[in-house]
Short mmCIF file of C-alpha atoms in Angstrom, two decimals:
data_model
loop_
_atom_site.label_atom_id
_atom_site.label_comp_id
_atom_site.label_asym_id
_atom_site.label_seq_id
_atom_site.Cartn_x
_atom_site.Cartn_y
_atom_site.Cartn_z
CA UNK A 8 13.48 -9.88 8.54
CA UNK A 9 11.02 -7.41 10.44
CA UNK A 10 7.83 -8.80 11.51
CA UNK A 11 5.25 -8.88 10.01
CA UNK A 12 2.77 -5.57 10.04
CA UNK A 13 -0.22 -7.05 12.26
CA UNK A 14 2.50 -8.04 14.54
CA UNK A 15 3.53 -4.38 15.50
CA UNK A 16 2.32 -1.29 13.82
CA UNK A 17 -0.79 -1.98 12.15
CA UNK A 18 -3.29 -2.43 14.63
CA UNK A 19 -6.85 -2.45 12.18
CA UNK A 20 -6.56 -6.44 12.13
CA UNK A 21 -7.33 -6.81 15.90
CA UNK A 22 -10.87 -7.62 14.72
CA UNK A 23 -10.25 -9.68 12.00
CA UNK A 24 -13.88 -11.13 11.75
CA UNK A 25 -15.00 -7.28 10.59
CA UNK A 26 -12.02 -6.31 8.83
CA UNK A 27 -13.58 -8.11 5.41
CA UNK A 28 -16.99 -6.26 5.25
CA UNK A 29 -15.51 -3.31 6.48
CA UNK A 30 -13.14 -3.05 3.61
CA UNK A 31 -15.61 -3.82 1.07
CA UNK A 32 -18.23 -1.49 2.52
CA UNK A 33 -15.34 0.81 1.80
CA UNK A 34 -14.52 -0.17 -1.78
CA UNK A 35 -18.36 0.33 -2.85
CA UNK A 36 -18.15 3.87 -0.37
CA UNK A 37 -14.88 4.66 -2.72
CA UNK A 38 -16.58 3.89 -6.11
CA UNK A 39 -19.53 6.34 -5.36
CA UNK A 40 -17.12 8.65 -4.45
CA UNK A 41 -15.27 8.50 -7.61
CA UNK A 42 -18.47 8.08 -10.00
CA UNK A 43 -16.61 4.84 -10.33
CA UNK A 44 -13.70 5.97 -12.29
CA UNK A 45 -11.24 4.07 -10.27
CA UNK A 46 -8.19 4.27 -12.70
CA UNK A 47 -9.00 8.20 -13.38
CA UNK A 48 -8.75 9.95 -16.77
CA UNK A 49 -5.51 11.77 -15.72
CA UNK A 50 -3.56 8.71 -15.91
CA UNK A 51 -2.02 8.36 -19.87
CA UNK A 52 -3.16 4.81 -20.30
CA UNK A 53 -4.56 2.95 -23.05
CA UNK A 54 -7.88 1.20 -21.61
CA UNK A 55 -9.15 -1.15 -24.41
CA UNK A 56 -5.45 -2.53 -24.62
CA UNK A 57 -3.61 -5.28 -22.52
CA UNK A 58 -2.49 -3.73 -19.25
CA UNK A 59 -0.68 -5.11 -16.20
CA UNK A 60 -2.21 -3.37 -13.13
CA UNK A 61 -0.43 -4.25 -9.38
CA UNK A 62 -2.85 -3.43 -6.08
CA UNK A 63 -0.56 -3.38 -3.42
CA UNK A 64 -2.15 -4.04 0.21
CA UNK A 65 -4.56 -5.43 -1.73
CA UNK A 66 -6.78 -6.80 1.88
CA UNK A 67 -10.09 -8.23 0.00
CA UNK A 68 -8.52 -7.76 -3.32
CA UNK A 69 -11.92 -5.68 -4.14
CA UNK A 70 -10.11 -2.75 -5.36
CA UNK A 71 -8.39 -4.96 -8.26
CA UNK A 72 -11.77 -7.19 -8.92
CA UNK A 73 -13.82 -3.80 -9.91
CA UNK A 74 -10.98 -2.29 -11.70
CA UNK A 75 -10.99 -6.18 -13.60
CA UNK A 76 -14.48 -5.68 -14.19
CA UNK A 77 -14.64 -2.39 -15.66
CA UNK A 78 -12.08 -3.06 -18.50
CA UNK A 79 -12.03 -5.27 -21.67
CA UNK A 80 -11.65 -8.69 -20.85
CA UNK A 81 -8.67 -8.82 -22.98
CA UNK A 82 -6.73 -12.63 -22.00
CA UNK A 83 -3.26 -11.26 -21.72
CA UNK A 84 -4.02 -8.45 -18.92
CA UNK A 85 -2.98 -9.17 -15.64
CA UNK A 86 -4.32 -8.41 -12.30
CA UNK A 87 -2.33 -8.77 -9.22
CA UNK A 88 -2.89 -8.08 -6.01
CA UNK A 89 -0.27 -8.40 -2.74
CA UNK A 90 -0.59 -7.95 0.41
CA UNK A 91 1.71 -8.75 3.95
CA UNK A 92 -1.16 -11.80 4.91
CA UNK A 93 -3.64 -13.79 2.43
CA UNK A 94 -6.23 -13.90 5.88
CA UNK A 95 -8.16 -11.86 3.58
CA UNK A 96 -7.90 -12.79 0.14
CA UNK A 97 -10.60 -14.79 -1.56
CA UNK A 98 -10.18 -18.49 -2.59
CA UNK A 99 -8.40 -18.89 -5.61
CA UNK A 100 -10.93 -20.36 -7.46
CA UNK A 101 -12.88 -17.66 -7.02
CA UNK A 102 -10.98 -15.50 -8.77
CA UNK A 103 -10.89 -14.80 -12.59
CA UNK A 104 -8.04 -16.54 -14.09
CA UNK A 105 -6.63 -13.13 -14.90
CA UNK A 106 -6.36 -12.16 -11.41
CA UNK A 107 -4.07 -13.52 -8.70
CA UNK A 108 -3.35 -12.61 -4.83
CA UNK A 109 0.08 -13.00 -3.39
CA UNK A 110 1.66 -12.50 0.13
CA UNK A 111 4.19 -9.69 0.12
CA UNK A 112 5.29 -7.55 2.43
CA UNK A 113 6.06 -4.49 0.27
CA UNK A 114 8.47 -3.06 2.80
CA UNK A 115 10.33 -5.34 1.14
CA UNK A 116 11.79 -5.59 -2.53
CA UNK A 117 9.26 -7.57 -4.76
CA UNK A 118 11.19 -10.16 -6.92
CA UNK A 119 13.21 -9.50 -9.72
CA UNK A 120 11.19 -10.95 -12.39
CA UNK A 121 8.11 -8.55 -11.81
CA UNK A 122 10.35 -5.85 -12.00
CA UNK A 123 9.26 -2.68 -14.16
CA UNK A 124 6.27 -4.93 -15.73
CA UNK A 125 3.41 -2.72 -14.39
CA UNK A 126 1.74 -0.25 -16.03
CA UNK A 127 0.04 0.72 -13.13
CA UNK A 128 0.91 0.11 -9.92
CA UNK A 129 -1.53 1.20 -7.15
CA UNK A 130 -2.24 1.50 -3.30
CA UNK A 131 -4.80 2.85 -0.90
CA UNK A 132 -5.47 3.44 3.07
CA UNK A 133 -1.74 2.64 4.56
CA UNK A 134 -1.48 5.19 7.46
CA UNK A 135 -2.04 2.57 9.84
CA UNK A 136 0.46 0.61 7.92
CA UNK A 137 4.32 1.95 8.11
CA UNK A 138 6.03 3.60 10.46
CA UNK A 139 7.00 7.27 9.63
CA UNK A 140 10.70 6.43 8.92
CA UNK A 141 9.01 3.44 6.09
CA UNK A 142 7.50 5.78 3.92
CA UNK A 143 10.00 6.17 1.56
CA UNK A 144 11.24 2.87 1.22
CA UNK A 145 7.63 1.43 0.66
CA UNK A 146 7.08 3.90 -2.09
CA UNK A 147 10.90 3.33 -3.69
CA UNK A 148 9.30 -0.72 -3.79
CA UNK A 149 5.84 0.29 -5.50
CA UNK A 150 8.15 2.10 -8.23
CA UNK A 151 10.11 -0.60 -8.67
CA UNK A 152 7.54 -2.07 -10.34
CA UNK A 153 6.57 -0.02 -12.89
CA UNK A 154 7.48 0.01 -16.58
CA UNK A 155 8.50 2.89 -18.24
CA UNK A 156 5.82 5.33 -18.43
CA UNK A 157 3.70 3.75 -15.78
CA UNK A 158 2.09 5.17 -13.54
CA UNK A 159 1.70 5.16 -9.71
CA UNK A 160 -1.84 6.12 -8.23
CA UNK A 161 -2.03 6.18 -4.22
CA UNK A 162 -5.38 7.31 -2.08
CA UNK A 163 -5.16 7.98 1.18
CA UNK A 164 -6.32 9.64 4.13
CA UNK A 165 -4.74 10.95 7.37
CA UNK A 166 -5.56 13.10 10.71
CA UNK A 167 -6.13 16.82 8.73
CA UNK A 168 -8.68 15.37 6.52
CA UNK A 169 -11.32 14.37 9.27
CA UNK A 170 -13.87 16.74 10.22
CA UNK A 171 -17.45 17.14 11.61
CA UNK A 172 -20.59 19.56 11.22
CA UNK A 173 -21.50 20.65 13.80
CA UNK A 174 -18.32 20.93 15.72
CA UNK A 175 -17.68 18.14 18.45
CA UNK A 176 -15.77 18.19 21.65
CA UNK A 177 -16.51 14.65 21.62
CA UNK A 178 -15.19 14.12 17.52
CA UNK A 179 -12.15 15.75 17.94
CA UNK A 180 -11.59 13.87 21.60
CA UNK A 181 -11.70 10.28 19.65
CA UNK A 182 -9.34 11.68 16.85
CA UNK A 183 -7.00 13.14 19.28
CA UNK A 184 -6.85 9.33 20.99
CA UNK A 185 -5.56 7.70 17.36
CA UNK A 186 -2.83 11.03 17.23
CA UNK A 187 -1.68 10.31 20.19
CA UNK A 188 -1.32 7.05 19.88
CA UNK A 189 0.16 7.28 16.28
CA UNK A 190 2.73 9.76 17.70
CA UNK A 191 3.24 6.94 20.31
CA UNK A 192 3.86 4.14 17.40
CA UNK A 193 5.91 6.52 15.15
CA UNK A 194 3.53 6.92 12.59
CA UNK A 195 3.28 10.00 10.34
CA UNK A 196 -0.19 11.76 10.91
CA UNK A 197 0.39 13.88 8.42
CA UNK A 198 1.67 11.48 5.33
CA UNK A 199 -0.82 12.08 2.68
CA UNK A 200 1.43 15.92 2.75
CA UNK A 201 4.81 13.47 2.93
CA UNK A 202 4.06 11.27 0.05
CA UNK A 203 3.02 13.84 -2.30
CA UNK A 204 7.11 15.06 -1.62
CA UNK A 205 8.02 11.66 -2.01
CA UNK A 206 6.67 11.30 -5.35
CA UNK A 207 8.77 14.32 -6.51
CA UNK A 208 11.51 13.80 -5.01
CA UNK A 209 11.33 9.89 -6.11
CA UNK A 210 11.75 11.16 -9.66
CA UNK A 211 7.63 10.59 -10.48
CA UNK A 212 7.12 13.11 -13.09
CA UNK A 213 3.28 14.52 -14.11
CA UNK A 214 2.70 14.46 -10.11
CA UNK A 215 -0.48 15.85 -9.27
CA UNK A 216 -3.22 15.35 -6.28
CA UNK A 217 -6.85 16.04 -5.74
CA UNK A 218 -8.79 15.64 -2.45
CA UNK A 219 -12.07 14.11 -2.58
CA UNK A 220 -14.55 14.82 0.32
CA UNK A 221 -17.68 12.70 1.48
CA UNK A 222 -19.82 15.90 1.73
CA UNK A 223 -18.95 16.05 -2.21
CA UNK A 224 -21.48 13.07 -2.66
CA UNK A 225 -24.58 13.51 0.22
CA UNK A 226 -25.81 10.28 -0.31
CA UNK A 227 -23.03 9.04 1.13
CA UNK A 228 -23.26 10.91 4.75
CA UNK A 229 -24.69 7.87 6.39
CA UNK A 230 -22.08 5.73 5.37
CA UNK A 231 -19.11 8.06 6.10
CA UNK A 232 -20.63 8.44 9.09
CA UNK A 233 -20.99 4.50 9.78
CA UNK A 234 -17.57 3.68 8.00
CA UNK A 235 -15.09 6.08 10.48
CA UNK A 236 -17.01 4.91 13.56
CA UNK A 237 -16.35 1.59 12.64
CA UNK A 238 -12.06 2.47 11.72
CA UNK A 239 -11.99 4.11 14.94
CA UNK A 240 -13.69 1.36 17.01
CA UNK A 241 -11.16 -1.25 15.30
CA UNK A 242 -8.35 0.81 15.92
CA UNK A 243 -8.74 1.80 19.68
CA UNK A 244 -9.25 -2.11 20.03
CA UNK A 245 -6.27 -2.67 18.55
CA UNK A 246 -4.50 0.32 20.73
CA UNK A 247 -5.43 -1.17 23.46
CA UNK A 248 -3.95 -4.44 22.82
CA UNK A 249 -0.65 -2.72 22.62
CA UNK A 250 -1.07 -0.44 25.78
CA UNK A 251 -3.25 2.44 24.06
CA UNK A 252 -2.91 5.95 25.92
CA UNK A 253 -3.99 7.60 28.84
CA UNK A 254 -7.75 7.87 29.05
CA UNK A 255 -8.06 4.68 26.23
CA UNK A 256 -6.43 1.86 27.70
CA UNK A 257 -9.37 -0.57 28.21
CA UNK A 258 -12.39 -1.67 26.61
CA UNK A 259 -14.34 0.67 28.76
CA UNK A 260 -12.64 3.27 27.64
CA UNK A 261 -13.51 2.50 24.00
CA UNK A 262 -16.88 2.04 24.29
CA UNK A 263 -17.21 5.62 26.48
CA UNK A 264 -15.53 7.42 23.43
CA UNK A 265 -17.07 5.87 20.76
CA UNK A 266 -20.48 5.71 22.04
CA UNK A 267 -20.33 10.00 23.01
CA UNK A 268 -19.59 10.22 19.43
CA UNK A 269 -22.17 7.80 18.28
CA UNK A 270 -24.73 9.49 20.39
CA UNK A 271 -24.14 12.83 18.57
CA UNK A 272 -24.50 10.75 15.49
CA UNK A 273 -27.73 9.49 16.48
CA UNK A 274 -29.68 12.22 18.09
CA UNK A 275 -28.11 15.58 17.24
CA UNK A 276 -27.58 14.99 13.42
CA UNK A 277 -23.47 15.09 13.72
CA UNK A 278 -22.22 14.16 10.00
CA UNK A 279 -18.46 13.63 9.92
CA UNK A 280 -16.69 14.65 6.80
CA UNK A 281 -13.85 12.92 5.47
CA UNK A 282 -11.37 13.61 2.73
CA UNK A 283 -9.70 11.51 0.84
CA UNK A 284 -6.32 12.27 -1.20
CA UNK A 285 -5.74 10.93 -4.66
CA UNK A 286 -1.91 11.38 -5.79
CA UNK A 287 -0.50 9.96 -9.03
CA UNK A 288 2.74 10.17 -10.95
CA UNK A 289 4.19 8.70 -13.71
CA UNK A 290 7.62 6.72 -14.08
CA UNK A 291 10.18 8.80 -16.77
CA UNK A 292 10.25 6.75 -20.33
CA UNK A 293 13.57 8.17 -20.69
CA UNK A 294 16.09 9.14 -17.37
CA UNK A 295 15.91 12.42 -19.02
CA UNK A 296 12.93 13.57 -18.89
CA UNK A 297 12.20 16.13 -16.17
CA UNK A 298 9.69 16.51 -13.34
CA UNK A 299 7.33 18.69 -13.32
#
């Protein structure tokens, strides 16, 4: 059995302390994003009846709370969230008793009995998570789950959807540091582009994407700005915990890069633009139906 992900390629739990708000800050970041619609109108489903929604890498389990919240409370729904450590995940008894976290490490098969009981199955941030060559098997697991007709609705980010206005030596320096490194780990840093592929050629059919950009919504500029200083502070410390790269070994070293970029942030109006990618497809009701 491989180890487990904060044990070699994921590197964001090196601060685990400010891993909770951060992910949260993000959730509320996502919902202005998306005006809220979280499960979006292009997905088939029928709202005000019993569904079975799965949040894989779940963290917090935010993501699957809101969704909870925004939907009938119909009794036989079923929320569940999983995720390779419960560090995160709130006490039980917190929870509504339609939602439950579990541990799972979804490089893995999930068990037998869930299998093809979702109607929709989702997932969001992973490039830190998988290696390159993981991609495909992670996604074959997610579809696994789904019923008939569900669907599967990823967002994600990676290295070609980060920008800044003005542009920044200094930006594009601290990017270049996580590439590197990525390269290093055997990441992909360009996966949102590989998993739209995978999606097609997993036999998803009604694939589509949309990228959704920070500058789309100005009121949130200060907290995209705030948000990827924060990601890129918790991932050079976690670089540098595994050896980082030449010129970001050492906790010098991250606190030079960040704070040049911070300082641009601060006193010569720098706003950094990030996109997000929303892809979805839908599992075939019948093995012959075609893809689109």
């Amino acid at each position: 059995m491989p180890p487990k992900l904060s044990d070699d390629v994921y590197i964001l739990g090196s601060e685990s302390t400010k891993e909770k708000p951060r992910l949260n800050e993000g959730q509320a970041y996502f919902n202005i994003l998306t005006d809220g619609e979280l499960l979006p109108s292009c997905l088939s489903i029928q709202k005000n009846e019993p569904l079975r929604i799965a949040d894989v890498a779940t963290g917090t389990g935010q993501w699957l709370l809101d969704v909870y919240n925004q939907l009938p409370n119909l009794s036989s729904s079923r929320f569940m969230g999983f995720d390779v450590s419960p560090a995160l995940f709130p006490p039980p008894q917190a929870l509504p008793a339609q939602v439950t976290l579990h541990e799972h490490d979804i490089r893995h098969q999930f068990p037998a009995e869930i299998s093809g009981t979702f109607d929709v199955v989702h997932a969001r941030f992973l490039k830190y998570a998988f290696l390159k060559t993981e991609w495909e098997g992670v996604l074959h697991n997610m579809i696994y789950l789904l019923k008939p007709g569900g669907y599967l609705l990823w967002e994600d980010s990676d290295y070609s959807l980060y920008s800044c206005i003005p542009s920044s030596l200094a930006f594009t320096g601290m990017v270049n540091f996580d590439i590197e490194f990525a390269l290093k780990s055997g990441r992909d840093i360009r996966h949102t582009e590989t998993l739209y592929g995978l999606f097609v050629s997993a036999g998803l059919i009604h694939c589509d994407q949309v990228t959704l950009f920070s500058t789309d919504k100005p009121e949130l500029n200060p907290l995209a700005n705030d948000l990827t200083m924060r990601l890129f502070s918790t991932s050079f410390q976690g670089m540098i915990l595994q050896g980082g790269v030449e010129g970001c070994r050492t906790a010098y070293h991250v606190k030079s890069i960040i704070d040049k970029v911070q300082d641009e942030i601060d006193n010569q109006g720098l706003q950094i633009v990030h996109g997000i990618k929303r892809i979805w497809g839908q599992n075939p009701v019948h093995t012959t139906e075609k893809k689109d």
